[in-house]
Short mmCIF file of C-alpha atoms in Angstrom, two decimals:
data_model
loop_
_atom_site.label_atom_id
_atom_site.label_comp_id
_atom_site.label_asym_id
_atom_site.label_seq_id
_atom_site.Cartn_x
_atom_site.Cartn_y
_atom_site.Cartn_z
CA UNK A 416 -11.07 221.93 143.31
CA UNK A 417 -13.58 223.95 141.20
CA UNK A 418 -16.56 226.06 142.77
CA UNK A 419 -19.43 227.23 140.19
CA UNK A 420 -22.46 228.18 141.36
CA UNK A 421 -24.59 228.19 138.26
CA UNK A 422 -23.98 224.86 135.66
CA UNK A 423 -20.76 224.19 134.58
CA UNK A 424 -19.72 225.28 131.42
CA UNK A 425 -19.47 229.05 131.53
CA UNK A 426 -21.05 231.73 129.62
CA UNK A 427 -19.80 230.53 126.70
CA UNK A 428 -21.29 227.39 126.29
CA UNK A 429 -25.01 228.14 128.99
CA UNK A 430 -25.77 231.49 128.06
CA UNK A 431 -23.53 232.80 125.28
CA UNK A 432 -22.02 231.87 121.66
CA UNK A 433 -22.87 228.70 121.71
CA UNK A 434 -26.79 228.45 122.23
CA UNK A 435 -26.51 232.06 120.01
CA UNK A 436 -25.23 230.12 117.12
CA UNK A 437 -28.01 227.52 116.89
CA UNK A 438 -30.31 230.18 117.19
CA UNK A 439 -28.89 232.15 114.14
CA UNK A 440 -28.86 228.98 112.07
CA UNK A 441 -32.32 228.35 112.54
CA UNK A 442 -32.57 231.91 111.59
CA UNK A 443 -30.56 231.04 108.65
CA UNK A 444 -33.48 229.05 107.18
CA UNK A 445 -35.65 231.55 106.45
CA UNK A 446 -33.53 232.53 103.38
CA UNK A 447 -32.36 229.59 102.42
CA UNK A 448 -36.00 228.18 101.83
CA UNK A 449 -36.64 231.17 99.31
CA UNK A 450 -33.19 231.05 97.67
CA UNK A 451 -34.39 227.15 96.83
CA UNK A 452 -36.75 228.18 94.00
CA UNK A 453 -34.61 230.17 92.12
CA UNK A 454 -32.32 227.09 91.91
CA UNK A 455 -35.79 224.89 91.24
CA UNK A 456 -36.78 223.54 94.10
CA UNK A 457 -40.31 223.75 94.69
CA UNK A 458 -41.59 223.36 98.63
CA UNK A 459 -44.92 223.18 98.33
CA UNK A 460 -46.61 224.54 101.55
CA UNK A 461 -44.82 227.61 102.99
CA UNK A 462 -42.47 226.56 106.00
CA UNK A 463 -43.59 227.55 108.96
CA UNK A 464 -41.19 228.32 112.23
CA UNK A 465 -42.13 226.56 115.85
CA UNK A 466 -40.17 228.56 118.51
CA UNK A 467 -40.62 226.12 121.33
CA UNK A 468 -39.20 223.29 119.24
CA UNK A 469 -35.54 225.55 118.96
CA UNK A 470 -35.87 226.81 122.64
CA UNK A 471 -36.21 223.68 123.90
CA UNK A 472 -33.60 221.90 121.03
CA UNK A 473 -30.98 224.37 122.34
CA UNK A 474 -31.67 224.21 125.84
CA UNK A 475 -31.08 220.10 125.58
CA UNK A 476 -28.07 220.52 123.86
CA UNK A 477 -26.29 222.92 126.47
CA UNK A 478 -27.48 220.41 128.98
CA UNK A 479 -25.83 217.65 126.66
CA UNK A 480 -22.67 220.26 126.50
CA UNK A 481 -22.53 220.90 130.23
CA UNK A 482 -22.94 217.56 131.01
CA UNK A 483 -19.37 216.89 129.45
CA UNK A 484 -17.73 219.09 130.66
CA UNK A 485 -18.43 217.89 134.04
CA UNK A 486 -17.18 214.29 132.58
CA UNK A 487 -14.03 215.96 132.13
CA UNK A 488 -13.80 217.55 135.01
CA UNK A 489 -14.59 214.07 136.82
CA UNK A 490 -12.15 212.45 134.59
CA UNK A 491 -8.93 214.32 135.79
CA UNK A 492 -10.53 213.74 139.19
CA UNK A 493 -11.26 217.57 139.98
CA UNK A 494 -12.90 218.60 143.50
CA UNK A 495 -16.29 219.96 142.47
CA UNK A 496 -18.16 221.76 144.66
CA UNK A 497 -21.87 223.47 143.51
CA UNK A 498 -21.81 226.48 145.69
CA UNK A 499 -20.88 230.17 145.41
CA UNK A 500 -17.33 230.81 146.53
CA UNK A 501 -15.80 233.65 148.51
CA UNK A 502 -12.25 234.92 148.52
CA UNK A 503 -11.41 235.23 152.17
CA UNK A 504 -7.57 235.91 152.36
CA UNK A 505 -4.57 235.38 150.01
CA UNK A 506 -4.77 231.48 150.67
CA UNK A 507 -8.38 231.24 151.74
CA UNK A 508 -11.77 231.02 149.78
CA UNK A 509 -14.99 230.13 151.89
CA UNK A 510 -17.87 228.13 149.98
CA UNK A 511 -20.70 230.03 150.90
CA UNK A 512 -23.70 227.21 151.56
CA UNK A 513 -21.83 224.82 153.24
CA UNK A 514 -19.62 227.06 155.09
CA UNK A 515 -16.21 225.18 154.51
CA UNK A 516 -13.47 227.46 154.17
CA UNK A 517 -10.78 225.70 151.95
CA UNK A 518 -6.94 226.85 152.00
CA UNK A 519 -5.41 226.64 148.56
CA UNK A 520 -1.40 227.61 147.18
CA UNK A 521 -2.88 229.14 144.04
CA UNK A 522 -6.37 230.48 143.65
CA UNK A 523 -7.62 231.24 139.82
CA UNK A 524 -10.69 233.54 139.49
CA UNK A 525 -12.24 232.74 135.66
CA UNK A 526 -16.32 234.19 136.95
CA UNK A 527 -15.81 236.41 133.71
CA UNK A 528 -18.57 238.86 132.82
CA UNK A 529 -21.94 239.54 133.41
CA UNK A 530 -24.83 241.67 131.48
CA UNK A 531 -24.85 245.84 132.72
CA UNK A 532 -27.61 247.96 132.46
CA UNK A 533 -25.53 251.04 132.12
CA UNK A 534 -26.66 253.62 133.41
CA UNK A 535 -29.67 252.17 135.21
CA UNK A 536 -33.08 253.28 134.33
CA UNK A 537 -36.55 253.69 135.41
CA UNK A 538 -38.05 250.08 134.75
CA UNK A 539 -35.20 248.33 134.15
CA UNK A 540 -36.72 245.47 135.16
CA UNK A 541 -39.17 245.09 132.66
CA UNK A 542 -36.17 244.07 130.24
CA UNK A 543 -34.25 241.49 129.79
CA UNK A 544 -30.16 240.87 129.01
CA UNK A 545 -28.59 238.35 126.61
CA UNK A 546 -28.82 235.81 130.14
CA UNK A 547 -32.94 235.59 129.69
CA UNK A 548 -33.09 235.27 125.44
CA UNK A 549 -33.18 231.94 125.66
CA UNK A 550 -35.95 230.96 127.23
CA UNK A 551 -38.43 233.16 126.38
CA UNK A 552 -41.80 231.63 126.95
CA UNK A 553 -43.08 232.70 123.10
CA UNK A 554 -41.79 234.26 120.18
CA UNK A 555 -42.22 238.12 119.97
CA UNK A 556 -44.41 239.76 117.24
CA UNK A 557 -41.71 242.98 118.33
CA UNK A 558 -38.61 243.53 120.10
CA UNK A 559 -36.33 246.75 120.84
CA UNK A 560 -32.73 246.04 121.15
CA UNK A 561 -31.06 248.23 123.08
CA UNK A 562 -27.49 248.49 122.40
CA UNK A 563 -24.62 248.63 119.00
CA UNK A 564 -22.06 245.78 120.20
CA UNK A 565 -22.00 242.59 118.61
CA UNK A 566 -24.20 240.96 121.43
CA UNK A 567 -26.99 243.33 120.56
CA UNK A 568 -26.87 242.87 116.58
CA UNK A 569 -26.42 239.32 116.70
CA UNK A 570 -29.43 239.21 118.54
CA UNK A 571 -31.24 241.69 116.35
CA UNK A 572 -29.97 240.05 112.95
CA UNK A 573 -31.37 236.49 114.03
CA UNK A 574 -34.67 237.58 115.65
CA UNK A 575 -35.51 239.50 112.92
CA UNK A 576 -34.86 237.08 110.33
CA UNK A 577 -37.11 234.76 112.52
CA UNK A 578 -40.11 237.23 111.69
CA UNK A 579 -39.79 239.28 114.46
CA UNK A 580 -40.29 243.56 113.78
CA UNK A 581 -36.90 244.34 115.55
CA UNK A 582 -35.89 247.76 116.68
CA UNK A 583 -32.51 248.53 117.70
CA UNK A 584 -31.57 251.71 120.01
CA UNK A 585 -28.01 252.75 120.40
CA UNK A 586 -26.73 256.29 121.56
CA UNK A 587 -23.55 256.36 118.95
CA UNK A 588 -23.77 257.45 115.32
CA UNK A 589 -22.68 254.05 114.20
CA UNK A 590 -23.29 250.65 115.43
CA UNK A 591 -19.81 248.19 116.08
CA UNK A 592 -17.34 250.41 118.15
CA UNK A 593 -14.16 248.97 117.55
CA UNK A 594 -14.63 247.67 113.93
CA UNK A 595 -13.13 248.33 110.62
CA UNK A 596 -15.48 251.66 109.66
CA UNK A 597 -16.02 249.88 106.29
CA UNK A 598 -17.50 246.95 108.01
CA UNK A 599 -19.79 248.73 110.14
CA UNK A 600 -21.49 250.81 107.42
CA UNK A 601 -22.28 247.79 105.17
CA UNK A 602 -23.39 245.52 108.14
CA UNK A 603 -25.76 248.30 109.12
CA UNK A 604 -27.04 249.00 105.78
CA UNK A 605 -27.66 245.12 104.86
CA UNK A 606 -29.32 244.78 108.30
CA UNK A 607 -31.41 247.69 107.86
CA UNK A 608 -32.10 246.10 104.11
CA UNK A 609 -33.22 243.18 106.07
CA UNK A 610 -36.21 244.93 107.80
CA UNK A 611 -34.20 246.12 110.76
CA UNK A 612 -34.98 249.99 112.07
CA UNK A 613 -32.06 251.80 113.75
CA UNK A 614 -32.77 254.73 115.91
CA UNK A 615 -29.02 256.10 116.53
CA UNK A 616 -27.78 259.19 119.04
CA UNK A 617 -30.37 257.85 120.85
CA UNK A 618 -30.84 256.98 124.56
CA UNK A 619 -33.81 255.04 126.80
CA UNK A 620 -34.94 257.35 129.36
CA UNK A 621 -37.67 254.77 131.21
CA UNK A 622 -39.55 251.83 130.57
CA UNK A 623 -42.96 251.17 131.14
CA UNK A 624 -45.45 248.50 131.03
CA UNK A 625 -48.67 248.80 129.34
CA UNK A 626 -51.95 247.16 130.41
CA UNK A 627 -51.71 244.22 127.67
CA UNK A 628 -48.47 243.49 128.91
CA UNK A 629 -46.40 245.48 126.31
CA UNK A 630 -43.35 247.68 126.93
CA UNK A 631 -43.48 251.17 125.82
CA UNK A 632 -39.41 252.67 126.32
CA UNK A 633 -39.44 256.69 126.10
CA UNK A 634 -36.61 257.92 124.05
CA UNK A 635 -34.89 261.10 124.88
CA UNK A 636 -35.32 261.86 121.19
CA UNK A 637 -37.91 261.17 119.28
CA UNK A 638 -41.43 259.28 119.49
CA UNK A 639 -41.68 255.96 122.31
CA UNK A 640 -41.16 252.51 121.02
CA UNK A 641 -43.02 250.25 122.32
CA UNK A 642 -42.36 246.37 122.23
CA UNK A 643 -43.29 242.95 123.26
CA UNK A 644 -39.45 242.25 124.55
CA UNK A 645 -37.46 244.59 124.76
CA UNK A 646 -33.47 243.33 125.61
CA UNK A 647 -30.92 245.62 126.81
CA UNK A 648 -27.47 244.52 125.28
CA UNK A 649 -24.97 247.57 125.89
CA UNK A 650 -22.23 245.54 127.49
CA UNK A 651 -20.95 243.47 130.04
CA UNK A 652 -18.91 243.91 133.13
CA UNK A 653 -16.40 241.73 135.32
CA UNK A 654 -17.95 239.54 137.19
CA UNK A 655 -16.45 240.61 140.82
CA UNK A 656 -18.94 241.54 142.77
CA UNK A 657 -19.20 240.07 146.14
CA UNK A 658 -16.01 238.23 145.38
CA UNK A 659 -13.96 239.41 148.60
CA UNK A 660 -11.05 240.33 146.10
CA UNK A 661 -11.29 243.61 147.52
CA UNK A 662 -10.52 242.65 151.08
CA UNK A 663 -8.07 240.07 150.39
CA UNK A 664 -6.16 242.71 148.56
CA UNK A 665 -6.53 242.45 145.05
CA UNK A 666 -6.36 245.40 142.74
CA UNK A 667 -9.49 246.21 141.03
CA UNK A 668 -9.87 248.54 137.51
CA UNK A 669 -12.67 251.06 137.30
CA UNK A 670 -14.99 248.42 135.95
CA UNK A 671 -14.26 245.81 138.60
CA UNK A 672 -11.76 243.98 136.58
CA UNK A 673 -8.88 242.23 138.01
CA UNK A 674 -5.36 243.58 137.39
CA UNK A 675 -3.53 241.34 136.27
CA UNK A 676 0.45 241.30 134.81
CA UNK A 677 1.30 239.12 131.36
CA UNK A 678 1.42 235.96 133.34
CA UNK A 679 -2.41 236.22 134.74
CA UNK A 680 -1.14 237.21 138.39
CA UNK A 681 -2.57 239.77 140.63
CA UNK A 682 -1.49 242.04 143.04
CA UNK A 683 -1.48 239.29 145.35
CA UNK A 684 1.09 236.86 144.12
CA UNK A 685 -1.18 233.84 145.17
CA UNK A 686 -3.99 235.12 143.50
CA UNK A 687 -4.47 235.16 139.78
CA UNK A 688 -7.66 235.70 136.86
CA UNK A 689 -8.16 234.72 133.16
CA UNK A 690 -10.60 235.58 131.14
CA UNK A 691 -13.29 238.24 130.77
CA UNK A 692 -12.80 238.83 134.89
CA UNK A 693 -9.63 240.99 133.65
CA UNK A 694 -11.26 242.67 131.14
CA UNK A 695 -8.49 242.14 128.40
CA UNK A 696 -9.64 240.57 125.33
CA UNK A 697 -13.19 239.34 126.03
CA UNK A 698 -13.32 235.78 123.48
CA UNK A 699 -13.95 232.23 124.99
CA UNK A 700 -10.82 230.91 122.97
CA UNK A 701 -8.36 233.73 124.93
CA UNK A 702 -9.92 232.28 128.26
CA UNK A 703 -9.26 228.98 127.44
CA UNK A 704 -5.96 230.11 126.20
CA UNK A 705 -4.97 232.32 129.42
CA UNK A 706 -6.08 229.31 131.34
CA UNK A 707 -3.53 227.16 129.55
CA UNK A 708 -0.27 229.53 129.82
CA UNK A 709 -1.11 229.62 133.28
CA UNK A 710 -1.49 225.97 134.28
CA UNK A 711 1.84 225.00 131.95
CA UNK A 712 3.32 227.89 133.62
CA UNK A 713 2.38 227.44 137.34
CA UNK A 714 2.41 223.48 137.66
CA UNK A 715 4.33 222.57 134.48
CA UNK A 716 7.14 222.84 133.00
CA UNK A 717 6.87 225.51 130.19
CA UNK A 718 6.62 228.99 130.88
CA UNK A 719 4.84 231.18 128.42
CA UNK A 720 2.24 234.31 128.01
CA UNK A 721 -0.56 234.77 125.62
CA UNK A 722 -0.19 237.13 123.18
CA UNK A 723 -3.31 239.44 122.93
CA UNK A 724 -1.94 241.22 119.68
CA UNK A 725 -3.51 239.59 116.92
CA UNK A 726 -6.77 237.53 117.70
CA UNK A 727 -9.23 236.65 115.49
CA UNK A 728 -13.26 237.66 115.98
CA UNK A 729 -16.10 236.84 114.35
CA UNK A 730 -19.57 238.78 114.39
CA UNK A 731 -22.80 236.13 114.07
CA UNK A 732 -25.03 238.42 112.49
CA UNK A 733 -26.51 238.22 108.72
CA UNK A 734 -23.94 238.79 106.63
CA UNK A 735 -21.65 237.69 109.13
CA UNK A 736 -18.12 239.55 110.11
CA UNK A 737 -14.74 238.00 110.38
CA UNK A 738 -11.74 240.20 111.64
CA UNK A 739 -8.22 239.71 112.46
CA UNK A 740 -5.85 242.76 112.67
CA UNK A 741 -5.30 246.28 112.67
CA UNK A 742 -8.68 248.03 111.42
CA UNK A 743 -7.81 250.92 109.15
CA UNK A 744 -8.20 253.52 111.91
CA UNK A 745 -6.12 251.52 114.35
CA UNK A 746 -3.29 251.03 111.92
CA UNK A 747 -2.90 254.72 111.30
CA UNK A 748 -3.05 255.22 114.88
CA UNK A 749 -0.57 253.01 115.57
CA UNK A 750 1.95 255.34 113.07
CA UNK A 751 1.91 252.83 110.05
CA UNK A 752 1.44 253.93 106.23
CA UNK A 753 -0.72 251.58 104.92
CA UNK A 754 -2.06 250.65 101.33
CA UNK A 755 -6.07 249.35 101.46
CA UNK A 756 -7.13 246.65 99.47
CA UNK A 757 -10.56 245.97 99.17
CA UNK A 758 -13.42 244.00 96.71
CA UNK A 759 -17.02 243.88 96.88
CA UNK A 760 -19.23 241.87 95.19
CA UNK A 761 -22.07 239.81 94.54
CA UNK A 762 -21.73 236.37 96.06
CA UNK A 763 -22.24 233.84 92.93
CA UNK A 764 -25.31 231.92 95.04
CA UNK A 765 -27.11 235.82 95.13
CA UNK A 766 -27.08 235.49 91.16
CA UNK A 767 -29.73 232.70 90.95
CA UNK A 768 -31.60 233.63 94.37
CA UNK A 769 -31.83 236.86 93.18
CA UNK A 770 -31.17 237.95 96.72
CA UNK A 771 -30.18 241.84 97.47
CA UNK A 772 -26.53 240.46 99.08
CA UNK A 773 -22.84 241.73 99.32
CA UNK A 774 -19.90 240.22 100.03
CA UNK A 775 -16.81 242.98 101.07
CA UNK A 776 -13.30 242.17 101.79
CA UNK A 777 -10.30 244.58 102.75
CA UNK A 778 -6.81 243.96 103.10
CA UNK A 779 -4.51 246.83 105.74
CA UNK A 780 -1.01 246.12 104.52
CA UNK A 781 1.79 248.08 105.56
CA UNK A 782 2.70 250.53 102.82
CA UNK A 783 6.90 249.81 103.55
CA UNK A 784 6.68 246.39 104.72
CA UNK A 785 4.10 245.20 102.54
CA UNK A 786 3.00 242.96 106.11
CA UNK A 787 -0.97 242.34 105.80
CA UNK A 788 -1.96 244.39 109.37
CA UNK A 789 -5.44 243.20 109.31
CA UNK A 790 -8.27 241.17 107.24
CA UNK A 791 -11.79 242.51 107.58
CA UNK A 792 -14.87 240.59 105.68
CA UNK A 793 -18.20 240.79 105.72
CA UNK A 794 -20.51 238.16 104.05
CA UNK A 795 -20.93 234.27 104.00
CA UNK A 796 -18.52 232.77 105.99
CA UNK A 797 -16.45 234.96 106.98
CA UNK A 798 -15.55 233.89 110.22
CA UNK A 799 -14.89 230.60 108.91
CA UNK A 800 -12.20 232.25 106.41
CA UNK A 801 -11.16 234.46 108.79
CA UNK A 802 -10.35 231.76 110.83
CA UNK A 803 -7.48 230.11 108.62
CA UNK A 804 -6.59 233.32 107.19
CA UNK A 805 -5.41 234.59 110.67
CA UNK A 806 -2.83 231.23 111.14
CA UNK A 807 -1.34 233.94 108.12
CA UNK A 808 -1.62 237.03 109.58
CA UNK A 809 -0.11 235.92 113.06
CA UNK A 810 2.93 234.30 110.98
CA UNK A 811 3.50 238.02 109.53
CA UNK A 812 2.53 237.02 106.18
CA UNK A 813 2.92 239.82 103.25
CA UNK A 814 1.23 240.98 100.79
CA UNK A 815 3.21 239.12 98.09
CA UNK A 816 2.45 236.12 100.12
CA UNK A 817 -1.34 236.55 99.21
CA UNK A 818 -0.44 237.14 95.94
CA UNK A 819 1.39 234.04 95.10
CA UNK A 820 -1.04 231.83 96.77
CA UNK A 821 -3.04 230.55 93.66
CA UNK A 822 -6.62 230.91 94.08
CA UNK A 823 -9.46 228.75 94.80
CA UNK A 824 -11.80 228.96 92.30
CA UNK A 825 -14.86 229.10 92.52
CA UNK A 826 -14.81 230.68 96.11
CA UNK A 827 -15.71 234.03 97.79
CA UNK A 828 -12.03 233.81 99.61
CA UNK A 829 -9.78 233.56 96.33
CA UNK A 830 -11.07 237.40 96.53
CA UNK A 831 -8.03 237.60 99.27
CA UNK A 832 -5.52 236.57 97.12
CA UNK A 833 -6.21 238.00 93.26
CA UNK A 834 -6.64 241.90 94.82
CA UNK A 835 -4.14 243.93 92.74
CA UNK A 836 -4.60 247.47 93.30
CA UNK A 837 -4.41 249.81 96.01
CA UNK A 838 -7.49 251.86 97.14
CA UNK A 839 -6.42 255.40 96.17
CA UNK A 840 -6.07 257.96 98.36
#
């Protein structure tokens, strides 16, 4: 049996990646119609951009999207029931509208996260998370983004190239926590190129609303912003609350994640969580892959763990980011003497567009090993080559591995494979 109380699909494919990524195609556009003349096409009238038509396109094609999965669900003949559930013991979960409390052997919580406003502040309310983007009744002449995480730039990179005066507000002296430092400095200086203003070591203090209808945030540095939307994106938390995990015993982390061991069980043997509820790695493929190891493990025959070590991520902005690996920072953390290898260049399509463009790739090798610890790129793509490039990194490939793989030419990725020398220093 499977309770959801909201449509079925998760955040993921309703409110997440997957709606994101048709919106920053259609952002995509924008570019591409300019780049056209410098290769001679001629379009006549200027294109013009209708944002109900790619609301409401998106909106139909989660439905489409959520529609299968509940065929698949219906196929394997799963239980569903359309109602908030409540843990109520070790065995016990009570579904809260019709009042039926069901006993189960197992019981797998996968609500995983939901949008924080972190610390909370004086009209909140007047903005909106990631969850409301997608419907918004018109298109914004100006939006503040609140927030440096991927969630927040994606949002910022696509909006903006949709003609939108974008702000974003972050309280760090770099956007991207987590990412190669290379990578974050050239994403924010080709989004800033792109008509993007960054107000860092900044906080919101309080929103307000003004009598057209405008927000006006006050800054604790620095003059107000004020904005037609303004969308706080500076994180997400697990979605616990109100669960009863508490009272049937299940240890919680300090941000209301579920503790869980390598096999996705609780504290409560009878009780387990995968996903962004356990605040591990927070990616719709490690749900789906948690989810797995734990039904071959629990009701098949094959017992086996995810490994969270090396897992590929992507960043939807434009240029787009593709990472697998150690960052630089991490691997010297970690004790390792690493050699950097790194290109950047003009992308050949930027030569006839005469678009201001970049494309940078870095290799983190293992100075003694010579084992490639991580591949960072940003530009065209890169999640797509990050993607197969990773099937590499996971197999412990070397450096003389990329270097005897002959190159595809002409292609941004043969970069990966013809880099010769060492960064110095």
């Amino acid at each position: 049996m499977i309770a959801e109380e909201d449509r079925i699909g998760g955040t993921c494919v309703i409110r997440g990646c997957v709606p994101k990524k048709l919106f920053v195609y259609a952002s995509r556009f924008a570019e591409d119609f300019e780049d056209a003349a410098g290769f001679g096409w001629t379009l006549g009238a200027k294109p013009s951009f209708d944002w109900p038509t790619l609301r409401d396109a998106v909106a139909n094609e989660v439905t489409r999207l959520s529609g299968l999965y509940r065929k698949g669900l219906e196929g394997v003949k799963a239980q569903i029931r359309e109602e908030r559930a409540v843990v109520e013991g070790p065995h016990e979960v009570r579904l809260q509208k019709s009042g039926h409390l069901v006993r189960a052997r197992h019981i797998l919580v996968a609500t995983g996260g939901w949008p924080s406003f972190d610390p909370p502040i004086p009209g909140g309310d007047l903005a909106i998370s990631s969850n409301e983007i997608f419907h918004l009744p018109a298109l914004p002449k100006r939006m503040l983004v609140v927030g440096g995480g991927y969630i927040a730039l994606e949002f910022a990179s696509l909006f903006a190239r949709l003609g939108v005066a974008v702000t974003v507000l972050h309280r760090g002296d770099n956007i991207l926590r987590g990412f190669d430092e290379d990578l974050r400095t050239r994403l924010r200086d080709a989004l800033a190129h792109a008509g993007i203003t960054f107000r860092l070591g900044c906080t919101v203090e309080r929103i307000e609303q003004l009598e057209d209808g405008s927000r006006r945030a006050h800054c604790a540095s620095g003059d107000p912003i004020e904005a037609d939307v303004v969308l706080v994106a500076t994180g997400r938390r697990p979605n616990t609350k109100g669960l009863g995990l508490d009272r049937a015993g299940v240890e919680l982390g300090p941000l209301g994640e579920v503790i869980v061991d390598a096999a996705s069980t609780s504290s409560v043997p009878s009780i387990h969580a995968v996903g962004d509820v356990t605040n591990r790695v927070n990616l719709t493929p490690v749900a789906i892959r948690e989810g797995q190891a734990f039904a071959d493990s629990t009701f098949g025959s094959r017992n086996w763990t995810v490994d969270h070590a090396t897992i590929a991520s992507a960043v939807f902005t434009t240029p787009e980011i593709g990472t697998v690996g150690f960052s630089e920072a991490q691997a010297v953390a970690a004790g390792h003497a690493v050699k950097i290898f790194e290109s950047g260049f003009r992308p050949m399509k930027a030569t006839i567009s005469g678009r201001h463009e970049r494309t940078y790739m870095k290799l983190v090798v293992h100075a003694e090993t010579d084992k490639v610890l991580g591949v960072h790129i940003l530009g065209h793509d890169a999640g797509e080559i990050v993607q197969a490039v990773a099937i590499a990194v996971t197999m412990g490939a070397t450096k003389a591995d990329f270097d005897r793989t002959v190159a595809l030419h002409p292609s941004a990725a043969e970069e990966l494979v013809t880099m010769r020398t060492p960064r110095a220093g």
